[in-house]
mmCIF file of C-alpha atoms in Angstrom:
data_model
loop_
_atom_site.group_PDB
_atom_site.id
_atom_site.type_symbol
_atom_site.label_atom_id
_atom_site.label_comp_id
_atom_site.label_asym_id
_atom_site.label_seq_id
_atom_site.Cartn_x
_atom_site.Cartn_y
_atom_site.Cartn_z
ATOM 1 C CA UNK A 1 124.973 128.310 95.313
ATOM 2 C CA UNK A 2 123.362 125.061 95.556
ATOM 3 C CA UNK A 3 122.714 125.662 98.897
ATOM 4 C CA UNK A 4 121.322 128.805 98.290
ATOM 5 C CA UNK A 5 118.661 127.793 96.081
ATOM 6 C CA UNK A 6 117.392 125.226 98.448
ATOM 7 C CA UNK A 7 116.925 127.475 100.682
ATOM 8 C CA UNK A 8 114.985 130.082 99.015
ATOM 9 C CA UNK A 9 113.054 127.106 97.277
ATOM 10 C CA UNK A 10 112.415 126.092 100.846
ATOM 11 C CA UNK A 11 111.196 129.169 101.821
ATOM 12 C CA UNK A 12 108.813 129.882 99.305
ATOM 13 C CA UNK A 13 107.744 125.952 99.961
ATOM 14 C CA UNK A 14 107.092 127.225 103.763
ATOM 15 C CA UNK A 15 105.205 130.612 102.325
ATOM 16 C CA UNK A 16 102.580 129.089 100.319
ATOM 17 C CA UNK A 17 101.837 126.176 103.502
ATOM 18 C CA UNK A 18 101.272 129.430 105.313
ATOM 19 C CA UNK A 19 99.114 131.446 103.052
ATOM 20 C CA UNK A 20 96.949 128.362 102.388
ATOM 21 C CA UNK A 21 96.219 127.721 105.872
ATOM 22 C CA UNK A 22 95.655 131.468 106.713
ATOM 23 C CA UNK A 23 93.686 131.573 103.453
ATOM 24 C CA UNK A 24 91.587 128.550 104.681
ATOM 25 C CA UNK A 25 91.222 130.294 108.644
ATOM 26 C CA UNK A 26 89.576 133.124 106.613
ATOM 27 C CA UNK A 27 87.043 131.224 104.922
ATOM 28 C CA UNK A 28 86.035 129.560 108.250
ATOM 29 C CA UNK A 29 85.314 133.223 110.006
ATOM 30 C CA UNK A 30 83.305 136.000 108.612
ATOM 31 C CA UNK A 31 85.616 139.707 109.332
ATOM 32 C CA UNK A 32 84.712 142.654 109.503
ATOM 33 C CA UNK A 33 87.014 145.002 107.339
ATOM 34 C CA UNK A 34 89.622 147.062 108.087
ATOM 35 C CA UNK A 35 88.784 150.071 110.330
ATOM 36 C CA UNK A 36 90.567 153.250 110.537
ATOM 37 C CA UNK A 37 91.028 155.684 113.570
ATOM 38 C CA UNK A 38 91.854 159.004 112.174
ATOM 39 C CA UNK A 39 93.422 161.690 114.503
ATOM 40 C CA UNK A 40 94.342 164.926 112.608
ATOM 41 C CA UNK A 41 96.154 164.682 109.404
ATOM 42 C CA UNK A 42 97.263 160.781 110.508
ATOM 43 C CA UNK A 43 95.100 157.778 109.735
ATOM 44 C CA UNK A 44 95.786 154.490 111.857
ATOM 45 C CA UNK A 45 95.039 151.118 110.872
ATOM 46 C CA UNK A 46 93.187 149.008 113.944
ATOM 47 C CA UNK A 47 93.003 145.197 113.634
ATOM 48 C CA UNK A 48 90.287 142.801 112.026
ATOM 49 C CA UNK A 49 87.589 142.232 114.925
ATOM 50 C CA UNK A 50 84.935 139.019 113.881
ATOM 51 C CA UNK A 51 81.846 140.550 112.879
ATOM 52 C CA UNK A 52 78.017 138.865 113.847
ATOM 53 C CA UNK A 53 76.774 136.954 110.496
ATOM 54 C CA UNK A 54 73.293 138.628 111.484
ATOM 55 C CA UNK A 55 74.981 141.613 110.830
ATOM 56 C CA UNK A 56 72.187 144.617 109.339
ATOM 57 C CA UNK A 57 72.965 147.643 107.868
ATOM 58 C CA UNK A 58 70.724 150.368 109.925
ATOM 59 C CA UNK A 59 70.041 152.728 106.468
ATOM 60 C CA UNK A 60 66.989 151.411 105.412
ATOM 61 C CA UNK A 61 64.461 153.204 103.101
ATOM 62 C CA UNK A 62 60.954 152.372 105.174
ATOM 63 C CA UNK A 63 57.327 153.769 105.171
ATOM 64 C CA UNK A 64 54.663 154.599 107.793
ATOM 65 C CA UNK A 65 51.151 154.101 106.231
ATOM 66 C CA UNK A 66 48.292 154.763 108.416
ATOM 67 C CA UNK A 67 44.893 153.193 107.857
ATOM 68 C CA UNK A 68 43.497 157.394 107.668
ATOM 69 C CA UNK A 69 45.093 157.431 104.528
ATOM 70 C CA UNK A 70 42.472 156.792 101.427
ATOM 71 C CA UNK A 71 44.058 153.512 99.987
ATOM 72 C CA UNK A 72 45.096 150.452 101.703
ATOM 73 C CA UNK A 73 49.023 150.149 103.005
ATOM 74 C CA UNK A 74 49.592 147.336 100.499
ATOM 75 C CA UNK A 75 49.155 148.999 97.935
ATOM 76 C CA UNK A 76 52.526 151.028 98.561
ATOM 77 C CA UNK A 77 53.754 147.410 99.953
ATOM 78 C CA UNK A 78 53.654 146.570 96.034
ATOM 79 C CA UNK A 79 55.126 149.186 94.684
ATOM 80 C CA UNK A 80 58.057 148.541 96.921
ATOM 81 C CA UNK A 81 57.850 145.044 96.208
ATOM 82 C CA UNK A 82 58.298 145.580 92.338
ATOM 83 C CA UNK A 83 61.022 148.478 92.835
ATOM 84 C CA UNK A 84 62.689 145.872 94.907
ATOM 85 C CA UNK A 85 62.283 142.828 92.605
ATOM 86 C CA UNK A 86 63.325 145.150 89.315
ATOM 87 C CA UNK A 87 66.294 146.739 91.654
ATOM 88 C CA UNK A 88 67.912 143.523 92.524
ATOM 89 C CA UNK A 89 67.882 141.793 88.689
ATOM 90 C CA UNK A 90 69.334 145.557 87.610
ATOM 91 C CA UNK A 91 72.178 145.859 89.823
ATOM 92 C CA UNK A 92 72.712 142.347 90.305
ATOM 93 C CA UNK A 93 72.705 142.582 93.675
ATOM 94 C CA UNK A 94 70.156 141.649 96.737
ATOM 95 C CA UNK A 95 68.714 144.600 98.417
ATOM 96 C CA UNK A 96 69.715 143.951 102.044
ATOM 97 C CA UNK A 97 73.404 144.781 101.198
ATOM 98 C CA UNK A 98 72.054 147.741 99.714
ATOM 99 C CA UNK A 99 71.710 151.334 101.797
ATOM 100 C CA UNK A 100 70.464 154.474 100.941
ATOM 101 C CA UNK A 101 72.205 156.715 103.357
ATOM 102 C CA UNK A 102 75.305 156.936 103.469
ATOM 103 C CA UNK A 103 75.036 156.860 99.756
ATOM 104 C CA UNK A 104 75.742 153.163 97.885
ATOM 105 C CA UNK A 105 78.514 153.393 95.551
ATOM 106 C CA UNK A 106 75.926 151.646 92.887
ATOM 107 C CA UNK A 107 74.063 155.408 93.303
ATOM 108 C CA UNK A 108 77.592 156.784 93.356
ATOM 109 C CA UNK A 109 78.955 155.706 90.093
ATOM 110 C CA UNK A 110 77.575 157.450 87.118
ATOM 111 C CA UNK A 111 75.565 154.729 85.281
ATOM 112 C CA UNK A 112 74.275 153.429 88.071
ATOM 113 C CA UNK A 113 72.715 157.026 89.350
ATOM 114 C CA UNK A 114 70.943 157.156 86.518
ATOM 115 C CA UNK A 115 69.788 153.603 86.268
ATOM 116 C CA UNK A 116 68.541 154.386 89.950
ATOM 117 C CA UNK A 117 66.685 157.855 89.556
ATOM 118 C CA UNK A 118 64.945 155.417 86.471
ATOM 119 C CA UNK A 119 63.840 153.020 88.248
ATOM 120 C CA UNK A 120 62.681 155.703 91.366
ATOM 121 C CA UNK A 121 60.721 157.295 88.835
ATOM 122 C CA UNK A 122 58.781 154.127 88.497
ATOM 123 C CA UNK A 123 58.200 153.613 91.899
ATOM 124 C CA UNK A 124 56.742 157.168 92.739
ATOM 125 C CA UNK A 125 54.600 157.345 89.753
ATOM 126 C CA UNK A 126 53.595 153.799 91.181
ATOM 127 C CA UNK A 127 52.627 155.485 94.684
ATOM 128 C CA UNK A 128 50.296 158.626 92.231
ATOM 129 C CA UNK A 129 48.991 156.313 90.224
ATOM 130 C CA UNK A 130 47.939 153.092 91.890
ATOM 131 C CA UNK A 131 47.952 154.755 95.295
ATOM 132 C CA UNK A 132 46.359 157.755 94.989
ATOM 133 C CA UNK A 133 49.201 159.432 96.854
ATOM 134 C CA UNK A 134 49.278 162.750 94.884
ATOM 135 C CA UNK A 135 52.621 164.107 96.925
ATOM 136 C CA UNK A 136 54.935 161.284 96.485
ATOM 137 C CA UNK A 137 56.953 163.838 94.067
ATOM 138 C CA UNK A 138 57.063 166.448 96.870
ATOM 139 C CA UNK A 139 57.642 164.524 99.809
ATOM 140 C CA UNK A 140 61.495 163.751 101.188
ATOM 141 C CA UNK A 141 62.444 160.168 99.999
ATOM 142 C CA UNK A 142 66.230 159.456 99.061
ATOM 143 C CA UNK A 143 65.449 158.920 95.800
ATOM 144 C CA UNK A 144 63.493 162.279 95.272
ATOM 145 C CA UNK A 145 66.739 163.891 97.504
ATOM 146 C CA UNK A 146 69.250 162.882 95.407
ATOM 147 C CA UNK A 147 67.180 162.739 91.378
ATOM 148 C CA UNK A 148 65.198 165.790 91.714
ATOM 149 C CA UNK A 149 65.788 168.312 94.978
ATOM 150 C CA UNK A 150 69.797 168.193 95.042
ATOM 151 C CA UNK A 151 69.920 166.736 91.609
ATOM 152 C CA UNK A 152 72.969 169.214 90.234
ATOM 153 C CA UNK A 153 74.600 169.644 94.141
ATOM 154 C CA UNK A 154 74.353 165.741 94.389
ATOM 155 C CA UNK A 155 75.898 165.329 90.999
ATOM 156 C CA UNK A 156 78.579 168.244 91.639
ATOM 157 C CA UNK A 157 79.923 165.947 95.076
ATOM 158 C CA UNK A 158 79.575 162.605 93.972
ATOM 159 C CA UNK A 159 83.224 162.059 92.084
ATOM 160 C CA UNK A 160 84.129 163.094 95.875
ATOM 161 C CA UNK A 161 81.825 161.231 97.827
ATOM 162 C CA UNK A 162 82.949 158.422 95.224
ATOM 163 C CA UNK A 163 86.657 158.499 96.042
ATOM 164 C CA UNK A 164 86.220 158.881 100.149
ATOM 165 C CA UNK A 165 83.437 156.043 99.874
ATOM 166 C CA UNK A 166 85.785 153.359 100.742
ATOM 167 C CA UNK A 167 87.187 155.604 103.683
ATOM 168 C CA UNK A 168 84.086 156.362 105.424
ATOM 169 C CA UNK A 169 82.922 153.223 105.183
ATOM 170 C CA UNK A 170 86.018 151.281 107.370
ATOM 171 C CA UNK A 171 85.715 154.186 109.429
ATOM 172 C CA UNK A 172 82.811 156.208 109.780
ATOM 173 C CA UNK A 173 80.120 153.347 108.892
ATOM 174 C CA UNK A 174 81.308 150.624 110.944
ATOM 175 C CA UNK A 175 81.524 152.749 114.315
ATOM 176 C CA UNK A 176 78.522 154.349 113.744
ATOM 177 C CA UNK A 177 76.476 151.371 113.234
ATOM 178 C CA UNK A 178 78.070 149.802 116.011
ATOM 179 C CA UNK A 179 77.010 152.899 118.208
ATOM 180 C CA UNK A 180 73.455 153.097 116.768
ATOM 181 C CA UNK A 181 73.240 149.428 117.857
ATOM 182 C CA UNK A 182 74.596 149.859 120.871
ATOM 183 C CA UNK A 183 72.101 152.660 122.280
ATOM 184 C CA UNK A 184 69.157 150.633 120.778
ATOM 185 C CA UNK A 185 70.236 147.421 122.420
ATOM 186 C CA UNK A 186 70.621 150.056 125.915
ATOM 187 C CA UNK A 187 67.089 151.421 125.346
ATOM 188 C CA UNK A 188 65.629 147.681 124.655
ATOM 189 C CA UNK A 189 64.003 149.681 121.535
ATOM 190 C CA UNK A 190 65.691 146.941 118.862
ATOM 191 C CA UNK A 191 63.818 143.948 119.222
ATOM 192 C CA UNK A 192 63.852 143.053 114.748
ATOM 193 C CA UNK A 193 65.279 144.631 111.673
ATOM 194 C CA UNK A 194 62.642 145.480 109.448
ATOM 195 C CA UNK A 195 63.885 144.675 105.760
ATOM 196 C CA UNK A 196 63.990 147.376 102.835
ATOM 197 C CA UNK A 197 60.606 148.941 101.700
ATOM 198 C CA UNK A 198 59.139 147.656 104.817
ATOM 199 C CA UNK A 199 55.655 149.583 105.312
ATOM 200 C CA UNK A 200 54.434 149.729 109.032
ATOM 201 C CA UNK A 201 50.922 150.277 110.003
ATOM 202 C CA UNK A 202 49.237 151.081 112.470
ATOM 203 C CA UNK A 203 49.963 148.253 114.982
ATOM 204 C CA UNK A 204 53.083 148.421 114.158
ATOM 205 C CA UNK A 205 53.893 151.985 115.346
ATOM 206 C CA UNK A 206 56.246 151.056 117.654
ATOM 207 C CA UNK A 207 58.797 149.020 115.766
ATOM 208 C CA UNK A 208 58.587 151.981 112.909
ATOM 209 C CA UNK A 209 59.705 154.700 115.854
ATOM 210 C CA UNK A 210 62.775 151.719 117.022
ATOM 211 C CA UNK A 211 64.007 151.869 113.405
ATOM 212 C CA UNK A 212 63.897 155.792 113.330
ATOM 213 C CA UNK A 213 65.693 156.015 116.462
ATOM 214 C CA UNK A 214 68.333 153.227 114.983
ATOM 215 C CA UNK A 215 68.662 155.220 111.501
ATOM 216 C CA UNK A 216 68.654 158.914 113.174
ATOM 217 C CA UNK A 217 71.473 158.038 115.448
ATOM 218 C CA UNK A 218 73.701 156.523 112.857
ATOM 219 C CA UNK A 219 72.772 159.933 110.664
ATOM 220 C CA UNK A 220 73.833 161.904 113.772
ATOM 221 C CA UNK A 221 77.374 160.389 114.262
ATOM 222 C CA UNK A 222 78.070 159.765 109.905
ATOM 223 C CA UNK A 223 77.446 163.883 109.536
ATOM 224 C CA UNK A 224 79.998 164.387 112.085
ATOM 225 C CA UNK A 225 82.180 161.456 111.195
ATOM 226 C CA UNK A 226 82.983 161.705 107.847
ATOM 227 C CA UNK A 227 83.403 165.059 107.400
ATOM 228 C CA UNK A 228 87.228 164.822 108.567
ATOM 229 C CA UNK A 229 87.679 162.061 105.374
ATOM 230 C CA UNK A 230 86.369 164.198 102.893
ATOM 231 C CA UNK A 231 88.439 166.885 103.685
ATOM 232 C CA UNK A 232 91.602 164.631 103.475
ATOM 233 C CA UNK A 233 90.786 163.168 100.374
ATOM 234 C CA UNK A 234 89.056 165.900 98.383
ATOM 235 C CA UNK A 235 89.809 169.200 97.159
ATOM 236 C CA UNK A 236 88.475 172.435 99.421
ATOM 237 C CA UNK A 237 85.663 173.280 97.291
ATOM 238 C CA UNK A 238 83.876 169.518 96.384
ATOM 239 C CA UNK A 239 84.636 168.528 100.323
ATOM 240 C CA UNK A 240 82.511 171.093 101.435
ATOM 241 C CA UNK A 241 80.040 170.581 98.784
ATOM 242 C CA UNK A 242 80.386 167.030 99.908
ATOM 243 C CA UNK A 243 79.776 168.153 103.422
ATOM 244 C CA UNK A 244 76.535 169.925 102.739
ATOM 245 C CA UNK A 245 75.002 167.870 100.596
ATOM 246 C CA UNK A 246 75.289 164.949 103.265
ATOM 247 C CA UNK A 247 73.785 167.901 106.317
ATOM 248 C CA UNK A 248 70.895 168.807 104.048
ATOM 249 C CA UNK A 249 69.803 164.712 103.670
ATOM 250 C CA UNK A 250 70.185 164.237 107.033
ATOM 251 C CA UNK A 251 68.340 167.686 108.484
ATOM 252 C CA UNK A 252 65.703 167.081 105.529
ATOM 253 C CA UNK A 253 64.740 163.986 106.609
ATOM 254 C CA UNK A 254 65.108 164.538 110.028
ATOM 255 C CA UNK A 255 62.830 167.342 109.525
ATOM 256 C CA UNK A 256 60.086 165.299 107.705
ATOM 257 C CA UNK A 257 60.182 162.800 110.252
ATOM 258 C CA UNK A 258 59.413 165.399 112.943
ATOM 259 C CA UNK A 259 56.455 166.861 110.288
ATOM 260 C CA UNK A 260 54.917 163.187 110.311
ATOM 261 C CA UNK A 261 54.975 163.281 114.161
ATOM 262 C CA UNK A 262 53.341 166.812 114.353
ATOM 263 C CA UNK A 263 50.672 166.237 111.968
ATOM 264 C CA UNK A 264 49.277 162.936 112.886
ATOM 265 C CA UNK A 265 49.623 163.603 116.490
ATOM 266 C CA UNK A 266 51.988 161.931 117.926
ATOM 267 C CA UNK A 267 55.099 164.084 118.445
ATOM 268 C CA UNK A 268 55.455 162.894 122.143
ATOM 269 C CA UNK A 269 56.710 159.955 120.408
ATOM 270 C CA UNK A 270 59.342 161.223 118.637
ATOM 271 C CA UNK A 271 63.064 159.681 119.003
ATOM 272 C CA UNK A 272 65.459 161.317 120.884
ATOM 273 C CA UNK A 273 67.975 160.905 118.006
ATOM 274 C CA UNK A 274 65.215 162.222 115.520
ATOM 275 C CA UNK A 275 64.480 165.238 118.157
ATOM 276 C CA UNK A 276 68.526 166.126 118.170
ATOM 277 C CA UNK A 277 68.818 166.543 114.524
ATOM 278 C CA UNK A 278 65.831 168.986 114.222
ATOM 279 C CA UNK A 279 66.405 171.041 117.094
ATOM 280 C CA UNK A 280 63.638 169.999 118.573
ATOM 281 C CA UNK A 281 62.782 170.184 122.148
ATOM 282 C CA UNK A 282 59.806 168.873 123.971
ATOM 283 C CA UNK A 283 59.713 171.930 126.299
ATOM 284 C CA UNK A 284 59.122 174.000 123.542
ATOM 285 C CA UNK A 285 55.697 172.501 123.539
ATOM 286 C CA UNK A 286 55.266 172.852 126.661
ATOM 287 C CA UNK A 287 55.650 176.377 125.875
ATOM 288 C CA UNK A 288 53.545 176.613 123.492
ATOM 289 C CA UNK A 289 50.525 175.383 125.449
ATOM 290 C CA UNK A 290 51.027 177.734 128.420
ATOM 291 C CA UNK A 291 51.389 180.268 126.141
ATOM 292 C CA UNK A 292 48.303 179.058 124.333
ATOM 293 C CA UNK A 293 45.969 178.105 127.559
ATOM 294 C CA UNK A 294 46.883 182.073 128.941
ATOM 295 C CA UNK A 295 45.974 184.082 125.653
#
């Protein structure tokens, strides 16, 4: 018996050597988490791979103002700056490990939802009031997406967009960044991340069009990615809620990306990604003029 004991005490001596040097491996490499494969009805676990400490999220909430418009692009510059300053000290957290699409799970709890269509509020009546920009309410923005337009379907699908969260995110946000990052790196488009509330001007166009072609590919493989999660995880009816509500963000902003284009001229410069996601094709245009030129 004595034996015995001296054994087990020597085991457990030679278990907690191991866990404190794997413990102190871990602190000396940054992973990336867990990812899942998912093939049908099974779900696989795939290793730990190290992940870049430059790492960037590609959902970032970003403006184009030109200099046509009647006030200055600083002035929305502020009114990001103070959303951002009055977001971080609510949440208690800094904004670049915030996203807005796929939705945080700050905007997916309860509480915080509401603390975040507050404080949204604030920053469009910001853009009316000190900006003179009289459609911020009407416009597609996340926050007008989710706190006004799909208020009741957004509110309907979060407790299941809440419980598959942690899902999509090993799976469905990890490869599709890594794609979107990919194809940007491929095209040379990527060259810097522009940080949250970032407002391009003019001389800036091109870096604004390298972000939109970063965030609408990751939209265009999440819609298609983590549709199979929510369907595992939720019941029939708030899956394909789920699954809607996540199309319509991702088709409404694709299409309000492709109205900016149209209307200040410069649709030839619309991302391929972008272009996929609203159908559009440049032949149509094409088209269009023919058609146009001959009548």
């Amino acid at each position: 018996m004595a034996q015995l004991h001296s054994a087990a005490a020597g085991f457990l001596i030679s278990a907690i050597f191991m866990s404190a040097i794997l413990i102190f491996l871990m602190s000396k490499t940054q992973y990336r988490p867990l990812q899942i494969e998912s093939s049908g009805n099974t779900i696989r676990f795939m290793s730990k791979s190290p992940v870049h400490r430059e790492f960037q999220r590609v959902k970032r909430d970003f403006m184009f103002a030109s200099s046509q418009n009647e006030t200055d692009p600083q002035c929305f510059q502020h009114c990001n700056n103070e959303w951002r300053s009055e977001f971080e000290n609510l949440f208690n957290m800094t904004c670049k490990d915030y996203y807005d699409f796929p939705f945080h799970p700050k905007v997916l709890d309860y509480e915080g939802y509401l603390n975040y269509c507050e404080l949204s509020e604030k920053q469009t009546k910001c853009f009316i009031e000190r900006c003179n920009d009289q459609s911020a309410d009407r416009v597609f923005s996340p926050s007008n997406f989710l706190c006004k337009f799909k208020k009741t379907m957004f509110l309907t699908a979060r407790p299941c967009l809440e419980d598959a969260e942690p899902l999509n995110f090993l799976k469905c946000d990890q490869q599709c960044h890594k794609e979107a990052v990919e194809k940007a790196e491929m095209e040379k488009s990527q060259k810097s991340r522009a940080r949250l509330g970032k407002v391009f001007s003019d001389d800036e166009l091109m870096n604004y069009e390298a972000e939109l072609e970063l965030l609408c590919s990751f939209q265009e493989c999440y819609q298609g990615c983590h549709e199979d999660i929510v369907k595992q995880v939720c019941p029939m009816a708030l899956a394909n809620v789920s699954i809607e509500l996540v199309r319509s963000y991702v088709q409404w902003h694709a299409a309000d990306i492709y109205d900016w284009h149209v209307l200040s001229e410069n649709v030839d410069k619309l991302p391929q990604s972008c272009s996929r996601l609203t159908g559009y094709r440049p032949e149509d245009d094409s088209l269009l003029k023919i058609i146009s030129n001959s009548s």
